[in-house]
XYZ file of C-alpha atoms in Angstrom:
220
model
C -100.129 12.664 8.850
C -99.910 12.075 12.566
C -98.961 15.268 13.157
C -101.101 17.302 10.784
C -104.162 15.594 12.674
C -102.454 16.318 15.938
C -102.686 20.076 15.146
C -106.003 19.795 13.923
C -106.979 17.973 17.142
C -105.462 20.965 19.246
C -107.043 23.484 17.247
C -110.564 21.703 17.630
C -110.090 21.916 21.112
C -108.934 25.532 21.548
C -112.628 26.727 19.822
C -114.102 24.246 23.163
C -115.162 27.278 25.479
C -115.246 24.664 27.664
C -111.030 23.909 27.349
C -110.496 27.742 27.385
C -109.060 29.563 30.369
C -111.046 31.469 32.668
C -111.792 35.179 31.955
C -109.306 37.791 33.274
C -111.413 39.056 36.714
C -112.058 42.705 36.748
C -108.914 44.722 38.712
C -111.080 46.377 40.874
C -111.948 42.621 42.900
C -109.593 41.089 44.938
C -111.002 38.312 44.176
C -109.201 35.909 40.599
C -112.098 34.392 38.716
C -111.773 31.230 40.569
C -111.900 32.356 43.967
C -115.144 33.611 42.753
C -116.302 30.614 42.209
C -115.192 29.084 45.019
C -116.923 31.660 47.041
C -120.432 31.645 45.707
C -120.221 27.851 45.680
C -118.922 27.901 49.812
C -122.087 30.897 50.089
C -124.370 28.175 48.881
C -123.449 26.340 52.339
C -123.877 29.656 54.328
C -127.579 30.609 52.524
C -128.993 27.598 53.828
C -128.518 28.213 57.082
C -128.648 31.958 56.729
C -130.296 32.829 60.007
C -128.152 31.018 62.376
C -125.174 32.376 61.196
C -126.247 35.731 61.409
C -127.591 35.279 64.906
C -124.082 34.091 65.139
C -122.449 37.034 63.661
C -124.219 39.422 65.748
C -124.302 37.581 68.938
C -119.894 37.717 68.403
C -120.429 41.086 67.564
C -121.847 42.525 70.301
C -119.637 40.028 72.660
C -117.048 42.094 71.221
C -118.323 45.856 71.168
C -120.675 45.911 73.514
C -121.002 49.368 72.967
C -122.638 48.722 69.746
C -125.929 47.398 71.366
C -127.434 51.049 72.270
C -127.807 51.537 68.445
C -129.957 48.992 68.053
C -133.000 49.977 70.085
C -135.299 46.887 70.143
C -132.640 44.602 71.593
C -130.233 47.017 73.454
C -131.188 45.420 76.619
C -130.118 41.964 75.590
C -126.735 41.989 77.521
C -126.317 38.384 77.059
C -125.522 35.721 74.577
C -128.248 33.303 75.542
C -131.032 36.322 75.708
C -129.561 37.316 72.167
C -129.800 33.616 70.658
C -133.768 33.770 71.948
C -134.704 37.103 70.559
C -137.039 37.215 67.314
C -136.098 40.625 66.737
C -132.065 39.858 66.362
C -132.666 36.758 64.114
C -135.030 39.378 61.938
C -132.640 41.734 62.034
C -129.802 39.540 61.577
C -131.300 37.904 58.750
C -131.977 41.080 56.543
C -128.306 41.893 57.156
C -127.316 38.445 56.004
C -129.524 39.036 52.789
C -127.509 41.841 52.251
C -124.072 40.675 52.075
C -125.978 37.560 50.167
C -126.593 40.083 47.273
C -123.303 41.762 47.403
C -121.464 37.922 47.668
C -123.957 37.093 44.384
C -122.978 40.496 42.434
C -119.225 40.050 42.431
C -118.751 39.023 38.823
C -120.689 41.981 38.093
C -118.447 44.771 39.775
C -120.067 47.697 38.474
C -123.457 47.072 40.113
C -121.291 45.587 43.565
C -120.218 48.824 43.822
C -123.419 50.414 43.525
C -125.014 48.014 45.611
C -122.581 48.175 48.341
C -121.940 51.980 48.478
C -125.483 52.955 48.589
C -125.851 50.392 51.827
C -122.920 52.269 53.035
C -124.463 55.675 52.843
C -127.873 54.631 53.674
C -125.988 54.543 57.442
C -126.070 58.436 57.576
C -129.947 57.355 59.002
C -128.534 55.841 61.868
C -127.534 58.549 64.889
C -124.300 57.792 66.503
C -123.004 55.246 63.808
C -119.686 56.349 62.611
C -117.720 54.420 59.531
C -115.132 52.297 61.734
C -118.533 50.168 62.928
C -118.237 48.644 59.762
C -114.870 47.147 60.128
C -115.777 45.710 63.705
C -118.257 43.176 61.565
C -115.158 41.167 60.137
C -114.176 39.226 62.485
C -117.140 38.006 63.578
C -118.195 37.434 60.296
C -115.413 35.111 59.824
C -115.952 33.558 63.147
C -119.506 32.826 62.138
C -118.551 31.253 58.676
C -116.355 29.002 60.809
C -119.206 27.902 62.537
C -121.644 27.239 60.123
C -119.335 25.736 57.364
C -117.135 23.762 59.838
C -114.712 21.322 57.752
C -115.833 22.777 54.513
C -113.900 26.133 56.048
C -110.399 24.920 54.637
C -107.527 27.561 55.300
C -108.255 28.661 51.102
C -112.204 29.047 51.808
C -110.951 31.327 55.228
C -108.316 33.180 52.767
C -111.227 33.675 50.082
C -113.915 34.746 53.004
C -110.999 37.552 54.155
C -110.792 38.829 50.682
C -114.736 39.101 49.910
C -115.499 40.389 53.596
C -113.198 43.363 53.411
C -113.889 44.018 49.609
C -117.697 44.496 51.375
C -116.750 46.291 54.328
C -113.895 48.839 52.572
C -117.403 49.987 49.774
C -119.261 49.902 53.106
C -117.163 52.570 54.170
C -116.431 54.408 51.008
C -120.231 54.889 50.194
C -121.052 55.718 54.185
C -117.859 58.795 53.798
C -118.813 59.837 49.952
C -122.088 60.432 50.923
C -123.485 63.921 53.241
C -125.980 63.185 55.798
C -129.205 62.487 54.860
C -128.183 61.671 51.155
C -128.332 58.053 51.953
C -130.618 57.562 48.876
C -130.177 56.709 45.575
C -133.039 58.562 43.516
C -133.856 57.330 39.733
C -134.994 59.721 36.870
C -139.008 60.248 37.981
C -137.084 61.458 41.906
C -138.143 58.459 43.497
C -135.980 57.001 46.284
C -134.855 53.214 45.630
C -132.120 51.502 47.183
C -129.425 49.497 45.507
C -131.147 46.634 44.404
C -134.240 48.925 43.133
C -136.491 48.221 45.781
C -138.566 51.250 46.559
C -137.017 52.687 49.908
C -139.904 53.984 52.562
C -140.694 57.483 52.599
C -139.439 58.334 55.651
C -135.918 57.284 54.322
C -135.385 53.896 56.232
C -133.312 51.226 54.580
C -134.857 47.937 54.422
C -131.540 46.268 54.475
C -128.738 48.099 55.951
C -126.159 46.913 57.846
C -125.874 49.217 60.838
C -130.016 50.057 60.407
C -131.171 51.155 63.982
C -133.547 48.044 64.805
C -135.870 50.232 66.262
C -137.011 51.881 63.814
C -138.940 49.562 61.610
């Protein structure tokens, strides 16, 4: 008797979805299904202080490449940290970026529209003159360095692991949409010919991206 109810126990449980494993994670994400969720739940600590840390990011960026600075127009002239902390046009322009890699950090369980997302950000770059693919790699480390900051303890050596894995899933589409796409295709365009951007936001006229990575500061 003990055992039949011991079986019937166990097979209760295995109908619990919430005693089940975790779903498989799609093959195309570095990320398992749990380092998924540890990310977006570490991101949570990153969105609330979203514009310091990407003040951060670029302000390590440009210590870094300061060649980078003459593609941004509006603050190419900031040639130091403390004039790049006090500049409303970095933390603007920092903070769309961040927004950006917000919505490709939030889409990861969804890898089909990541991709989309991310390429199309990638390619939207072709709008920028001078910006070549490699830029996008030079972002990593002081996108790291920036986490660091912000999250301090809460950035264990597994949340720093997980941040490596998500930043370079980003940056690699970053660079696969930016070479799949020709100059001045930087647009994705939906049945009626209207240009929208990843997230279907209406993209201006003129072609700018609201939200790119790389976008030349100067010309919003």
């Amino acid at each position: 008797m003990g055992c039949k109810l011991a079986k019937l126990a166990a097979s209760e449980l295995s109908h619990d979805p919430f005693d089940r494993p975790p779903p498989p994670s799609d093959p195309r994400c570095p990320l398992t299904t749990k380092q998924q969720y540890c990310m977006l739940a570490s991101w949570k600590g990153i969105y609330r202080q979203i514009e310091k840390t990407g003040i951060i990011l670029f302000v390590k960026l440009f210590e870094e490449n300061k060649d980078l600075l003459a593609l941004f127009t509006k603050f190419s002239e900031l040639h130091t940290a403390e004039h790049q902390f006090r500049s409303t046009e970095l933390a603007e322009h920092a903070t769309k970026v961040m927004h950006t890699l917000d919505e490709g950090i939030k889409s990861l369980r969804d890898v089909d529209g990541f991709l989309v997302y991310v390429q199309h950000v990638g390619a939207t770059h072709h709008q920028i003159d001078g910006f070549e693919a490699s830029n996008f790699w030079k972002v990593e480390q002081p996108f790291l360095e920036a986490a660091k900051i912000t999250l301090g303890d809460r950035y264990t050596p597994n949340i720093e692991n997980i941040y490596k894995l998500t930043i370079r899933f980003i940056l690699e589409n970053l660079v696969k949409g930016y070479e799949d796409a020709t100059p001045g295709s930087g647009q994705n365009t939906n049945g009626d010919g209207q240009n929208t951007n990843g997230d279907g936001q209406n993209v201006n006229g003129d072609g700018q991206n609201t939200k790119g990575i790389g976008r030349n500061a100067g010309a919003s």
